[in-house]
Amino acid sequence: MIEVEKKVSITNEDDLARLIQGAQFLREVVNDDVLYDSEIFDLTINGLWLRTRGGVWELKVPIQQKGSRLATQYDELEDENAIRNTLHLLTEGSMADAVAKAGYVPFAKYKTTRQKYSLGDFHIDIDLTDFGQSTFAIGEIELMVNDA
């Protein structure tokens, strides 16, 4: 199974209403995220996203494909040992210590309120992100399909 996802910009209440029209509200989740990188952003430049979400470490690693890509695909690592291996971090000590010793520091902190909906086989996520001085809203329409 693979996830097919389309992101949709939400600029006003009408956009939101159209996106969730007829959908069933499932739940709301609030996440506190912190993104980490080096001073020269070598992770981000290479498409890697290291974060803590609610205190849990996660790493998004792009899946390399030959030829042109119509979409970006990521492998999402949540196992600390897998993250350490991928980033060549120290294996002893806490994850926070290993990240700091590798030179990775927080560069963004934000809170995202995710509202989850379903509409038939489709899942709709509405992310309302608060950066402190600004906010951002985006919708994601997702469908799980069999591998091609």
C-alpha positions as CSV (number, residue, x, y, z in Angstrom):
1,M,0.0,0.0,0.0
2,I,1.1,3.5,-0.7
3,E,-0.3,6.8,0.3
4,V,-1.3,9.3,-2.4
5,E,-1.6,12.8,-1.0
6,K,-2.6,16.1,-2.4
7,K,-1.9,19.3,-0.4
8,V,-4.4,22.1,-0.8
9,S,-3.9,25.7,0.3
10,I,-6.5,27.1,2.7
11,T,-6.6,30.9,2.6
12,N,-10.1,31.6,4.1
13,E,-13.1,30.0,5.7
14,D,-14.8,29.3,2.3
15,D,-11.8,27.2,1.3
16,L,-12.1,25.2,4.5
17,A,-15.8,24.7,4.1
18,R,-15.5,23.4,0.6
19,L,-12.7,21.0,1.6
20,I,-14.6,19.3,4.4
21,Q,-18.1,19.5,2.8
22,G,-19.9,16.2,3.5
23,A,-16.9,14.8,5.5
24,Q,-17.2,13.3,8.9
25,F,-15.2,14.9,11.7
26,L,-13.1,12.3,13.5
27,R,-10.8,14.0,16.0
28,E,-8.5,16.9,16.7
29,V,-4.8,16.5,17.7
30,V,-2.4,19.3,18.9
31,N,1.3,18.7,18.2
32,D,4.2,20.7,19.5
33,D,7.0,20.4,16.9
34,V,10.7,21.4,17.0
35,L,12.8,21.2,13.8
36,Y,16.6,20.6,14.1
37,D,19.4,21.2,11.6
38,S,23.0,22.4,11.5
39,E,23.9,26.1,11.1
40,I,24.3,25.5,7.4
41,F,21.1,23.5,7.1
42,D,22.8,20.5,5.6
43,L,19.8,18.2,6.5
44,T,17.1,20.4,5.1
45,I,19.1,21.1,1.9
46,N,19.3,17.3,1.4
47,G,15.6,16.8,2.0
48,L,16.0,15.4,5.5
49,W,13.7,16.6,8.3
50,L,14.7,16.0,11.9
51,R,12.1,16.9,14.5
52,T,10.6,16.2,17.8
53,R,6.9,15.9,17.9
54,G,5.5,15.9,21.4
55,G,9.0,15.0,22.6
56,V,9.3,12.0,20.2
57,W,12.1,12.0,17.7
58,E,11.3,11.6,14.0
59,L,13.3,11.8,10.8
60,K,11.8,12.1,7.3
61,V,14.2,10.7,4.7
62,P,13.5,11.2,0.9
63,I,13.1,8.0,-1.1
64,Q,15.5,8.3,-4.0
65,Q,14.0,7.3,-7.4
66,K,15.7,7.2,-10.7
67,G,14.4,9.5,-13.4
68,S,11.9,12.3,-12.9
69,R,9.6,12.3,-10.0
70,L,6.0,13.6,-10.0
71,A,5.9,13.5,-6.2
72,T,8.3,13.5,-3.3
73,Q,8.2,10.3,-1.2
74,Y,9.6,10.0,2.3
75,D,10.5,7.2,4.6
76,E,9.4,8.3,8.1
77,L,11.7,7.0,10.8
78,E,10.5,7.0,14.4
79,D,12.9,4.5,15.9
80,E,15.8,6.3,17.6
81,N,18.3,3.6,16.6
82,A,17.3,3.9,13.0
83,I,17.6,7.7,13.2
84,R,21.0,7.5,14.8
85,N,22.2,5.1,12.1
86,T,20.9,7.2,9.3
87,L,22.4,10.4,10.6
88,H,25.6,8.7,11.9
89,L,24.9,9.9,15.5
90,L,26.6,8.6,18.6
91,T,24.9,5.5,19.9
92,E,25.5,6.2,23.6
93,G,23.7,8.7,25.7
94,S,20.4,10.3,25.1
95,M,19.1,11.2,21.7
96,A,19.1,14.9,22.6
97,D,22.7,14.7,23.5
98,A,23.6,12.8,20.3
99,V,21.8,15.4,18.2
100,A,23.5,18.3,20.0
101,K,26.9,16.7,19.7
102,A,26.4,16.3,16.0
103,G,25.8,20.0,15.8
104,Y,22.1,20.0,15.2
105,V,20.1,22.7,17.0
106,P,16.5,23.8,17.0
107,F,15.7,26.2,14.1
108,A,11.9,26.3,14.3
109,K,9.3,25.7,17.0
110,Y,5.6,25.7,16.3
111,K,2.2,24.2,17.3
112,T,-0.1,22.5,14.8
113,T,-3.7,21.7,15.4
114,R,-4.7,18.8,13.1
115,Q,-8.4,18.2,12.4
116,K,-9.0,14.8,10.9
117,Y,-12.0,14.0,8.7
118,S,-13.1,11.1,6.5
119,L,-15.1,11.1,3.3
120,G,-15.6,7.6,1.8
121,D,-12.1,6.1,1.3
122,F,-10.5,9.5,1.6
123,H,-8.9,11.0,4.7
124,I,-8.7,14.7,5.0
125,D,-6.3,16.4,7.4
126,I,-6.6,20.2,8.1
127,D,-3.4,21.6,9.7
128,L,-3.6,24.9,11.4
129,T,0.0,25.9,12.3
130,D,0.9,28.6,14.8
131,F,4.4,30.0,14.5
132,G,3.9,32.6,17.2
133,Q,3.9,35.7,15.0
134,S,2.1,34.1,12.0
135,T,-0.2,31.2,11.2
136,F,-0.6,28.9,8.2
137,A,-3.4,26.6,7.1
138,I,-3.1,23.7,4.7
139,G,-5.3,20.7,3.8
140,E,-4.1,17.2,2.9
141,I,-6.4,14.8,1.0
142,E,-5.1,11.2,1.3
143,L,-6.0,7.9,-0.2
144,M,-4.3,4.6,0.4
145,V,-3.9,2.6,-2.8
146,N,-2.3,-0.8,-3.8
147,D,1.3,-0.6,-5.1
148,A,1.3,-0.2,-8.9
